[in-house]
PDB file of C-alpha atoms in Angstrom:
ATOM      1  CA  UNK R   1     -54.276 -19.198  71.032  1.00 90.00           C
ATOM      2  CA  UNK R   2     -52.755 -16.147  69.358  1.00 95.00           C
ATOM      3  CA  UNK R   3     -49.409 -14.867  70.603  1.00 98.00           C
ATOM      4  CA  UNK R   4     -47.919 -11.392  70.483  1.00 98.00           C
ATOM      5  CA  UNK R   5     -44.162 -11.033  70.951  1.00 98.00           C
ATOM      6  CA  UNK R   6     -43.133  -7.463  71.698  1.00 98.00           C
ATOM      7  CA  UNK R   7     -39.503  -7.032  70.704  1.00 97.00           C
ATOM      8  CA  UNK R   8     -39.577  -9.870  68.176  1.00 97.00           C
ATOM      9  CA  UNK R   9     -36.773  -8.368  66.083  1.00 95.00           C
ATOM     10  CA  UNK R  10     -34.351  -8.445  69.026  1.00 94.00           C
ATOM     11  CA  UNK R  11     -32.211 -11.307  70.256  1.00 94.00           C
ATOM     12  CA  UNK R  12     -34.374 -12.056  73.290  1.00 96.00           C
ATOM     13  CA  UNK R  13     -37.796 -11.518  71.758  1.00 97.00           C
ATOM     14  CA  UNK R  14     -36.670 -13.302  68.621  1.00 97.00           C
ATOM     15  CA  UNK R  15     -35.754 -16.378  70.649  1.00 97.00           C
ATOM     16  CA  UNK R  16     -39.240 -16.383  72.167  1.00 98.00           C
ATOM     17  CA  UNK R  17     -40.907 -15.953  68.784  1.00 98.00           C
ATOM     18  CA  UNK R  18     -38.917 -18.803  67.231  1.00 97.00           C
ATOM     19  CA  UNK R  19     -39.828 -21.136  70.078  1.00 97.00           C
ATOM     20  CA  UNK R  20     -43.536 -20.341  69.743  1.00 97.00           C
ATOM     21  CA  UNK R  21     -43.485 -20.778  65.961  1.00 97.00           C
ATOM     22  CA  UNK R  22     -41.699 -24.122  66.361  1.00 96.00           C
ATOM     23  CA  UNK R  23     -44.517 -25.228  68.659  1.00 95.00           C
ATOM     24  CA  UNK R  24     -47.036 -24.459  65.921  1.00 95.00           C
ATOM     25  CA  UNK R  25     -48.499 -21.263  67.356  1.00 96.00           C
ATOM     26  CA  UNK R  26     -49.716 -18.229  65.455  1.00 96.00           C
ATOM     27  CA  UNK R  27     -47.283 -15.446  66.348  1.00 98.00           C
ATOM     28  CA  UNK R  28     -47.452 -11.709  65.723  1.00 98.00           C
ATOM     29  CA  UNK R  29     -44.149  -9.870  66.104  1.00 98.00           C
ATOM     30  CA  UNK R  30     -44.249  -6.259  67.279  1.00 97.00           C
ATOM     31  CA  UNK R  31     -41.066  -4.290  66.725  1.00 96.00           C
ATOM     32  CA  UNK R  32     -39.755  -1.098  65.172  1.00 93.00           C
ATOM     33  CA  UNK R  33     -38.820  -3.030  62.040  1.00 91.00           C
ATOM     34  CA  UNK R  34     -40.360  -5.918  60.109  1.00 88.00           C
ATOM     35  CA  UNK R  35     -37.176  -7.971  60.597  1.00 92.00           C
ATOM     36  CA  UNK R  36     -38.740 -10.786  62.619  1.00 95.00           C
ATOM     37  CA  UNK R  37     -37.993 -14.538  62.607  1.00 95.00           C
ATOM     38  CA  UNK R  38     -39.343 -16.733  59.847  1.00 95.00           C
ATOM     39  CA  UNK R  39     -42.922 -17.759  60.432  1.00 97.00           C
ATOM     40  CA  UNK R  40     -43.747 -14.670  62.522  1.00 97.00           C
ATOM     41  CA  UNK R  41     -46.227 -12.149  61.153  1.00 97.00           C
ATOM     42  CA  UNK R  42     -44.547  -8.747  61.396  1.00 97.00           C
ATOM     43  CA  UNK R  43     -46.433  -5.870  63.000  1.00 97.00           C
ATOM     44  CA  UNK R  44     -44.147  -2.821  62.845  1.00 97.00           C
ATOM     45  CA  UNK R  45     -44.723  -0.172  65.459  1.00 97.00           C
ATOM     46  CA  UNK R  46     -43.306   1.795  68.350  1.00 97.00           C
ATOM     47  CA  UNK R  47     -44.183   1.241  71.992  1.00 98.00           C
ATOM     48  CA  UNK R  48     -44.479   4.998  72.322  1.00 97.00           C
ATOM     49  CA  UNK R  49     -47.571   4.925  70.079  1.00 98.00           C
ATOM     50  CA  UNK R  50     -50.485   3.877  72.313  1.00 98.00           C
ATOM     51  CA  UNK R  51     -52.848   3.377  69.382  1.00 97.00           C
ATOM     52  CA  UNK R  52     -50.447   1.153  67.490  1.00 98.00           C
ATOM     53  CA  UNK R  53     -49.762  -0.923  70.597  1.00 98.00           C
ATOM     54  CA  UNK R  54     -53.501  -1.413  71.111  1.00 98.00           C
ATOM     55  CA  UNK R  55     -53.825  -2.547  67.483  1.00 98.00           C
ATOM     56  CA  UNK R  56     -50.991  -5.037  68.021  1.00 98.00           C
ATOM     57  CA  UNK R  57     -52.900  -6.629  70.894  1.00 98.00           C
ATOM     58  CA  UNK R  58     -56.150  -6.979  68.942  1.00 97.00           C
ATOM     59  CA  UNK R  59     -57.257 -10.624  68.987  1.00 96.00           C
ATOM     60  CA  UNK R  60     -54.231 -11.700  71.045  1.00 97.00           C
ATOM     61  CA  UNK R  61     -54.614 -14.207  73.883  1.00 97.00           C
ATOM     62  CA  UNK R  62     -51.006 -14.370  75.169  1.00 98.00           C
ATOM     63  CA  UNK R  63     -48.202 -11.805  75.069  1.00 98.00           C
ATOM     64  CA  UNK R  64     -44.450 -11.824  75.672  1.00 98.00           C
ATOM     65  CA  UNK R  65     -42.903  -8.426  76.418  1.00 98.00           C
ATOM     66  CA  UNK R  66     -39.238  -7.453  76.139  1.00 97.00           C
ATOM     67  CA  UNK R  67     -38.581  -3.723  76.258  1.00 97.00           C
ATOM     68  CA  UNK R  68     -36.120  -2.008  73.907  1.00 95.00           C
ATOM     69  CA  UNK R  69     -32.789  -0.699  75.174  1.00 94.00           C
ATOM     70  CA  UNK R  70     -34.358   2.522  76.402  1.00 94.00           C
ATOM     71  CA  UNK R  71     -33.609   3.628  79.951  1.00 96.00           C
ATOM     72  CA  UNK R  72     -35.311   6.997  80.312  1.00 96.00           C
ATOM     73  CA  UNK R  73     -37.814   6.531  83.181  1.00 97.00           C
ATOM     74  CA  UNK R  74     -40.608   8.599  81.634  1.00 98.00           C
ATOM     75  CA  UNK R  75     -40.269   6.842  78.283  1.00 98.00           C
ATOM     76  CA  UNK R  76     -40.248   3.362  79.813  1.00 98.00           C
ATOM     77  CA  UNK R  77     -43.231   4.264  81.994  1.00 98.00           C
ATOM     78  CA  UNK R  78     -45.170   5.295  78.887  1.00 98.00           C
ATOM     79  CA  UNK R  79     -44.253   2.037  77.156  1.00 98.00           C
ATOM     80  CA  UNK R  80     -45.614   0.056  80.097  1.00 98.00           C
ATOM     81  CA  UNK R  81     -48.848   2.061  80.237  1.00 98.00           C
ATOM     82  CA  UNK R  82     -49.414   1.387  76.565  1.00 98.00           C
ATOM     83  CA  UNK R  83     -48.775  -2.335  77.004  1.00 98.00           C
ATOM     84  CA  UNK R  84     -51.224  -2.483  79.907  1.00 98.00           C
ATOM     85  CA  UNK R  85     -53.855  -0.592  77.917  1.00 98.00           C
ATOM     86  CA  UNK R  86     -53.517  -2.903  74.935  1.00 98.00           C
ATOM     87  CA  UNK R  87     -53.518  -6.051  77.044  1.00 98.00           C
ATOM     88  CA  UNK R  88     -56.629  -4.970  78.947  1.00 97.00           C
ATOM     89  CA  UNK R  89     -58.476  -4.099  75.771  1.00 97.00           C
ATOM     90  CA  UNK R  90     -57.798  -7.516  74.268  1.00 96.00           C
ATOM     91  CA  UNK R  91     -58.377  -9.472  77.470  1.00 97.00           C
ATOM     92  CA  UNK R  92     -55.078 -11.364  77.365  1.00 97.00           C
ATOM     93  CA  UNK R  93     -55.007 -14.573  79.344  1.00 97.00           C
ATOM     94  CA  UNK R  94     -51.281 -14.332  80.179  1.00 98.00           C
ATOM     95  CA  UNK R  95     -48.565 -11.709  79.781  1.00 98.00           C
ATOM     96  CA  UNK R  96     -44.934 -12.595  80.444  1.00 98.00           C
ATOM     97  CA  UNK R  97     -42.520  -9.747  81.059  1.00 98.00           C
ATOM     98  CA  UNK R  98     -38.789 -10.352  80.639  1.00 98.00           C
ATOM     99  CA  UNK R  99     -36.840  -7.784  82.673  1.00 97.00           C
ATOM    100  CA  UNK R 100     -33.697  -8.477  80.622  1.00 95.00           C
ATOM    101  CA  UNK R 101     -31.650  -8.517  83.842  1.00 92.00           C
ATOM    102  CA  UNK R 102     -31.516 -10.032  87.256  1.00 92.00           C
ATOM    103  CA  UNK R 103     -32.694  -7.115  89.398  1.00 92.00           C
ATOM    104  CA  UNK R 104     -31.386  -5.797  92.729  1.00 91.00           C
ATOM    105  CA  UNK R 105     -33.886  -5.664  95.567  1.00 87.00           C
ATOM    106  CA  UNK R 106     -33.725  -1.894  95.912  1.00 89.00           C
ATOM    107  CA  UNK R 107     -33.312   1.303  93.930  1.00 90.00           C
ATOM    108  CA  UNK R 108     -29.775   1.569  92.611  1.00 92.00           C
ATOM    109  CA  UNK R 109     -29.542   4.748  90.570  1.00 94.00           C
ATOM    110  CA  UNK R 110     -28.749   2.481  87.608  1.00 95.00           C
ATOM    111  CA  UNK R 111     -31.448   3.285  85.089  1.00 95.00           C
ATOM    112  CA  UNK R 112     -31.276  -0.066  83.312  1.00 96.00           C
ATOM    113  CA  UNK R 113     -32.157  -1.773  86.599  1.00 96.00           C
ATOM    114  CA  UNK R 114     -34.543   0.752  88.111  1.00 97.00           C
ATOM    115  CA  UNK R 115     -36.701   1.224  85.012  1.00 97.00           C
ATOM    116  CA  UNK R 116     -37.176  -2.539  84.673  1.00 98.00           C
ATOM    117  CA  UNK R 117     -37.953  -2.954  88.357  1.00 97.00           C
ATOM    118  CA  UNK R 118     -40.560  -0.212  88.092  1.00 97.00           C
ATOM    119  CA  UNK R 119     -42.001  -1.780  84.939  1.00 98.00           C
ATOM    120  CA  UNK R 120     -42.286  -5.177  86.632  1.00 98.00           C
ATOM    121  CA  UNK R 121     -44.000  -3.683  89.696  1.00 98.00           C
ATOM    122  CA  UNK R 122     -46.448  -1.730  87.531  1.00 98.00           C
ATOM    123  CA  UNK R 123     -47.352  -4.771  85.446  1.00 98.00           C
ATOM    124  CA  UNK R 124     -47.788  -6.994  88.501  1.00 98.00           C
ATOM    125  CA  UNK R 125     -50.014  -4.370  90.095  1.00 98.00           C
ATOM    126  CA  UNK R 126     -52.120  -3.840  86.995  1.00 98.00           C
ATOM    127  CA  UNK R 127     -54.582  -6.643  87.654  1.00 97.00           C
ATOM    128  CA  UNK R 128     -53.497  -8.421  84.488  1.00 98.00           C
ATOM    129  CA  UNK R 129     -52.427 -12.106  84.594  1.00 98.00           C
ATOM    130  CA  UNK R 130     -48.681 -11.360  84.593  1.00 98.00           C
ATOM    131  CA  UNK R 131     -45.561 -13.484  85.097  1.00 97.00           C
ATOM    132  CA  UNK R 132     -42.173 -11.760  85.452  1.00 97.00           C
ATOM    133  CA  UNK R 133     -38.966 -13.495  84.380  1.00 96.00           C
ATOM    134  CA  UNK R 134     -35.621 -12.156  85.625  1.00 94.00           C
ATOM    135  CA  UNK R 135     -32.699 -13.652  83.672  1.00 94.00           C
ATOM    136  CA  UNK R 136     -28.987 -13.367  84.517  1.00 94.00           C
ATOM    137  CA  UNK R 137     -26.364 -12.802  81.804  1.00 95.00           C
ATOM    138  CA  UNK R 138     -26.859 -14.451  78.432  1.00 96.00           C
ATOM    139  CA  UNK R 139     -24.429 -17.042  77.119  1.00 96.00           C
ATOM    140  CA  UNK R 140     -24.938 -15.571  73.660  1.00 96.00           C
ATOM    141  CA  UNK R 141     -23.174 -12.394  74.859  1.00 94.00           C
ATOM    142  CA  UNK R 142     -19.985 -14.446  74.676  1.00 95.00           C
ATOM    143  CA  UNK R 143     -20.353 -14.545  70.883  1.00 93.00           C
ATOM    144  CA  UNK R 144     -19.846 -10.775  70.606  1.00 90.00           C
ATOM    145  CA  UNK R 145     -16.774 -10.002  68.468  1.00 90.00           C
ATOM    146  CA  UNK R 146     -14.899  -8.238  71.288  1.00 89.00           C
ATOM    147  CA  UNK R 147     -15.256 -11.478  73.318  1.00 92.00           C
ATOM    148  CA  UNK R 148     -14.927 -14.137  70.633  1.00 92.00           C
ATOM    149  CA  UNK R 149     -12.055 -12.355  68.847  1.00 92.00           C
ATOM    150  CA  UNK R 150      -9.486 -12.451  71.685  1.00 93.00           C
ATOM    151  CA  UNK R 151     -10.721 -15.919  72.635  1.00 94.00           C
ATOM    152  CA  UNK R 152      -9.958 -17.282  69.162  1.00 92.00           C
ATOM    153  CA  UNK R 153      -6.732 -15.352  68.567  1.00 93.00           C
ATOM    154  CA  UNK R 154      -4.991 -15.561  71.932  1.00 94.00           C
ATOM    155  CA  UNK R 155      -6.987 -17.885  74.183  1.00 95.00           C
ATOM    156  CA  UNK R 156      -8.128 -15.032  76.415  1.00 97.00           C
ATOM    157  CA  UNK R 157     -11.743 -14.878  77.530  1.00 96.00           C
ATOM    158  CA  UNK R 158     -12.330 -11.247  78.407  1.00 96.00           C
ATOM    159  CA  UNK R 159     -15.634 -10.102  79.960  1.00 96.00           C
ATOM    160  CA  UNK R 160     -16.599  -7.174  82.226  1.00 96.00           C
ATOM    161  CA  UNK R 161     -17.415  -9.303  85.283  1.00 96.00           C
ATOM    162  CA  UNK R 162     -14.925 -10.037  88.095  1.00 96.00           C
ATOM    163  CA  UNK R 163     -13.536 -13.566  88.023  1.00 96.00           C
ATOM    164  CA  UNK R 164     -14.913 -14.228  91.523  1.00 95.00           C
ATOM    165  CA  UNK R 165     -18.544 -13.712  90.416  1.00 94.00           C
ATOM    166  CA  UNK R 166     -20.362 -16.969  89.677  1.00 93.00           C
ATOM    167  CA  UNK R 167     -22.883 -16.476  86.862  1.00 94.00           C
ATOM    168  CA  UNK R 168     -25.687 -18.930  85.934  1.00 93.00           C
ATOM    169  CA  UNK R 169     -25.415 -18.123  82.220  1.00 94.00           C
ATOM    170  CA  UNK R 170     -28.673 -18.531  80.296  1.00 94.00           C
ATOM    171  CA  UNK R 171     -28.904 -19.256  76.578  1.00 95.00           C
ATOM    172  CA  UNK R 172     -31.319 -17.384  74.345  1.00 96.00           C
ATOM    173  CA  UNK R 173     -32.801 -20.717  73.300  1.00 96.00           C
ATOM    174  CA  UNK R 174     -33.590 -21.554  76.920  1.00 95.00           C
ATOM    175  CA  UNK R 175     -35.050 -18.085  77.449  1.00 96.00           C
ATOM    176  CA  UNK R 176     -37.426 -18.844  74.588  1.00 96.00           C
ATOM    177  CA  UNK R 177     -38.357 -22.203  76.091  1.00 95.00           C
ATOM    178  CA  UNK R 178     -38.925 -20.784  79.578  1.00 95.00           C
ATOM    179  CA  UNK R 179     -40.991 -17.902  78.237  1.00 96.00           C
ATOM    180  CA  UNK R 180     -43.152 -20.221  76.148  1.00 96.00           C
ATOM    181  CA  UNK R 181     -43.780 -22.362  79.219  1.00 95.00           C
ATOM    182  CA  UNK R 182     -44.542 -19.335  81.386  1.00 96.00           C
ATOM    183  CA  UNK R 183     -47.052 -18.168  78.774  1.00 97.00           C
ATOM    184  CA  UNK R 184     -49.011 -21.413  78.743  1.00 94.00           C
ATOM    185  CA  UNK R 185     -48.690 -23.199  82.106  1.00 93.00           C
ATOM    186  CA  UNK R 186     -51.465 -22.853  84.680  1.00 92.00           C
ATOM    187  CA  UNK R 187     -51.013 -21.463  88.182  1.00 92.00           C
ATOM    188  CA  UNK R 188     -48.280 -18.900  87.483  1.00 94.00           C
ATOM    189  CA  UNK R 189     -50.129 -15.588  87.520  1.00 96.00           C
ATOM    190  CA  UNK R 190     -48.460 -13.007  89.758  1.00 96.00           C
ATOM    191  CA  UNK R 191     -45.166 -14.869  90.069  1.00 94.00           C
ATOM    192  CA  UNK R 192     -41.682 -13.425  89.668  1.00 94.00           C
ATOM    193  CA  UNK R 193     -39.204 -16.118  88.668  1.00 93.00           C
ATOM    194  CA  UNK R 194     -35.429 -15.846  88.582  1.00 92.00           C
ATOM    195  CA  UNK R 195     -34.203 -17.925  85.679  1.00 92.00           C
ATOM    196  CA  UNK R 196     -30.689 -19.110  84.943  1.00 91.00           C
ATOM    197  CA  UNK R 197     -28.622 -22.032  83.793  1.00 89.00           C
ATOM    198  CA  UNK R 198     -28.245 -25.123  85.993  1.00 88.00           C
ATOM    199  CA  UNK R 199     -24.727 -24.214  87.149  1.00 88.00           C
ATOM    200  CA  UNK R 200     -23.162 -20.898  88.124  1.00 91.00           C
ATOM    201  CA  UNK R 201     -19.585 -20.518  86.874  1.00 94.00           C
ATOM    202  CA  UNK R 202     -16.862 -18.166  88.053  1.00 95.00           C
ATOM    203  CA  UNK R 203     -14.721 -16.481  85.436  1.00 96.00           C
ATOM    204  CA  UNK R 204     -11.987 -19.110  85.682  1.00 96.00           C
ATOM    205  CA  UNK R 205     -14.537 -21.933  85.497  1.00 96.00           C
ATOM    206  CA  UNK R 206     -16.063 -20.272  82.464  1.00 96.00           C
ATOM    207  CA  UNK R 207     -12.679 -20.085  80.755  1.00 96.00           C
ATOM    208  CA  UNK R 208     -12.036 -23.750  81.535  1.00 96.00           C
ATOM    209  CA  UNK R 209     -15.320 -24.658  79.837  1.00 95.00           C
ATOM    210  CA  UNK R 210     -13.869 -23.224  76.606  1.00 95.00           C
ATOM    211  CA  UNK R 211     -10.587 -25.124  76.989  1.00 93.00           C
ATOM    212  CA  UNK R 212      -7.821 -25.986  79.406  1.00 92.00           C
ATOM    213  CA  UNK R 213      -5.506 -23.348  77.949  1.00 94.00           C
ATOM    214  CA  UNK R 214      -8.061 -20.535  77.958  1.00 96.00           C
ATOM    215  CA  UNK R 215      -7.408 -17.740  80.445  1.00 97.00           C
ATOM    216  CA  UNK R 216     -10.034 -15.433  81.957  1.00 97.00           C
ATOM    217  CA  UNK R 217      -9.497 -11.697  82.238  1.00 97.00           C
ATOM    218  CA  UNK R 218     -11.885  -9.143  83.704  1.00 96.00           C
ATOM    219  CA  UNK R 219     -12.498  -6.531  81.036  1.00 95.00           C
ATOM    220  CA  UNK R 220     -12.454  -2.890  82.049  1.00 95.00           C
ATOM    221  CA  UNK R 221     -16.051  -1.661  81.977  1.00 96.00           C
ATOM    222  CA  UNK R 222     -15.064   1.568  80.232  1.00 95.00           C
ATOM    223  CA  UNK R 223     -13.450  -0.450  77.452  1.00 93.00           C
ATOM    224  CA  UNK R 224     -16.545  -2.647  77.222  1.00 92.00           C
ATOM    225  CA  UNK R 225     -18.744   0.440  76.965  1.00 94.00           C
ATOM    226  CA  UNK R 226     -16.615   1.794  74.119  1.00 93.00           C
ATOM    227  CA  UNK R 227     -16.845  -1.512  72.235  1.00 89.00           C
ATOM    228  CA  UNK R 228     -20.616  -1.696  72.683  1.00 90.00           C
ATOM    229  CA  UNK R 229     -21.087   1.953  71.683  1.00 92.00           C
ATOM    230  CA  UNK R 230     -19.637   1.219  68.252  1.00 90.00           C
ATOM    231  CA  UNK R 231     -22.370  -1.355  67.680  1.00 87.00           C
ATOM    232  CA  UNK R 232     -25.370  -0.091  69.670  1.00 88.00           C
ATOM    233  CA  UNK R 233     -24.737   3.627  70.147  1.00 92.00           C
ATOM    234  CA  UNK R 234     -23.513   5.628  73.119  1.00 93.00           C
ATOM    235  CA  UNK R 235     -26.792   5.928  75.108  1.00 91.00           C
ATOM    236  CA  UNK R 236     -27.468   2.188  75.018  1.00 93.00           C
ATOM    237  CA  UNK R 237     -23.852   1.367  75.817  1.00 93.00           C
ATOM    238  CA  UNK R 238     -23.857   3.714  78.798  1.00 94.00           C
ATOM    239  CA  UNK R 239     -27.034   2.137  80.161  1.00 94.00           C
ATOM    240  CA  UNK R 240     -25.747  -1.409  79.822  1.00 95.00           C
ATOM    241  CA  UNK R 241     -22.310  -0.519  81.217  1.00 95.00           C
ATOM    242  CA  UNK R 242     -23.993   0.843  84.332  1.00 95.00           C
ATOM    243  CA  UNK R 243     -25.282  -2.643  85.122  1.00 96.00           C
ATOM    244  CA  UNK R 244     -21.807  -4.134  84.813  1.00 95.00           C
ATOM    245  CA  UNK R 245     -20.368  -1.515  87.162  1.00 96.00           C
ATOM    246  CA  UNK R 246     -23.034  -2.499  89.678  1.00 94.00           C
ATOM    247  CA  UNK R 247     -22.221  -6.196  89.297  1.00 94.00           C
ATOM    248  CA  UNK R 248     -18.504  -5.411  89.703  1.00 94.00           C
ATOM    249  CA  UNK R 249     -19.083  -3.539  92.948  1.00 92.00           C
ATOM    250  CA  UNK R 250     -21.817  -5.719  94.506  1.00 89.00           C
ATOM    251  CA  UNK R 251     -21.233  -9.181  95.938  1.00 84.00           C
ATOM    252  CA  UNK R 252     -23.897 -11.877  95.678  1.00 82.00           C
ATOM    253  CA  UNK R 253     -25.767 -10.359  92.757  1.00 84.00           C
ATOM    254  CA  UNK R 254     -26.557 -13.721  91.148  1.00 84.00           C
ATOM    255  CA  UNK R 255     -26.954 -15.609  94.425  1.00 71.00           C
ATOM    256  CA  UNK R 256     -30.763 -15.748  94.350  1.00 62.00           C
ATOM    257  CA  UNK R 257     -32.453 -19.047  93.542  1.00 56.00           C
ATOM    258  CA  UNK R 258     -32.733 -19.875  89.858  1.00 58.00           C
ATOM    259  CA  UNK R 259     -36.217 -21.269  90.266  1.00 61.00           C
ATOM    260  CA  UNK R 260     -37.873 -20.927  86.872  1.00 72.00           C
ATOM    261  CA  UNK R 261     -36.620 -24.235  85.472  1.00 73.00           C
ATOM    262  CA  UNK R 262     -37.713 -26.185  88.545  1.00 75.00           C
ATOM    263  CA  UNK R 263     -41.011 -24.319  88.852  1.00 79.00           C
ATOM    264  CA  UNK R 264     -41.811 -24.994  85.211  1.00 85.00           C
ATOM    265  CA  UNK R 265     -40.538 -28.573  85.240  1.00 84.00           C
ATOM    266  CA  UNK R 266     -37.814 -27.891  82.683  1.00 87.00           C
ATOM    267  CA  UNK R 267     -34.172 -28.886  82.319  1.00 87.00           C
ATOM    268  CA  UNK R 268     -32.081 -25.965  81.125  1.00 90.00           C
ATOM    269  CA  UNK R 269     -28.869 -26.250  79.119  1.00 91.00           C
ATOM    270  CA  UNK R 270     -25.539 -26.529  80.979  1.00 91.00           C
ATOM    271  CA  UNK R 271     -23.169 -23.930  79.576  1.00 92.00           C
ATOM    272  CA  UNK R 272     -20.524 -26.516  78.744  1.00 92.00           C
ATOM    273  CA  UNK R 273     -23.038 -28.302  76.497  1.00 93.00           C
ATOM    274  CA  UNK R 274     -23.906 -25.035  74.764  1.00 94.00           C
ATOM    275  CA  UNK R 275     -20.221 -24.306  74.173  1.00 94.00           C
ATOM    276  CA  UNK R 276     -19.517 -27.801  72.844  1.00 91.00           C
ATOM    277  CA  UNK R 277     -22.554 -27.756  70.548  1.00 91.00           C
ATOM    278  CA  UNK R 278     -21.188 -24.656  68.840  1.00 87.00           C
ATOM    279  CA  UNK R 279     -17.708 -26.079  68.437  1.00 84.00           C
ATOM    280  CA  UNK R 280     -16.247 -23.383  70.708  1.00 81.00           C
ATOM    281  CA  UNK R 281     -14.355 -25.646  73.093  1.00 73.00           C
TER     282      UNK R 281
END
């Protein structure tokens, strides 16, 4: 088997690539830079270049796809067409698409949601052997400096999600494990799986997992957007912030079944264990 990881230089794709390398697989990492995990063969390119994408798929049997933080509908649509063209040309046996978000069941006007929902529908309707994974929020987001800084200095866990919202936080490591399983297990073609940690925690429960004296505060989404813009740029920050505004204003967003672990026969990491393993509690 030969694996292609699209987005291998990113946090999510990188987690997938590391998991596949650890399992002894040959992994090609497609990204805009050659900065891929150790053991991955870099294949620099842009998803907007159909020819380069087709070259990346040459000889590949399995592919993991995470899209870059691009939310223009026409651009994302082109990316998906190029992925489908490359996958068809190589005859991939399984393609796993990570939406990067849990997705609402309807159009929202939030580009970060709607472009991924459209991408998932297009891939599932392509005739390719596709599995779609829809994660919730990532535990690793809590390591961002604007989260970890106030937590360490004043015992305040500040995040742009209302305290009432219970989130089944997923670690990047578990994303890699789930994706690797979805790439290789039989009987999954055509499935869409919601994936998340084994327990959903409200904001106050999340704070308690870090320590009895830790206090949760809902961060203003505008302030979050400003923080993220300094690291990722204004367009990306605006796209991501739109998802948090939706979560803020919509009850039950993470209430769907978190069925990927059970469907794949895997035990995912409780958030408290992840926190303790990093010495954060």
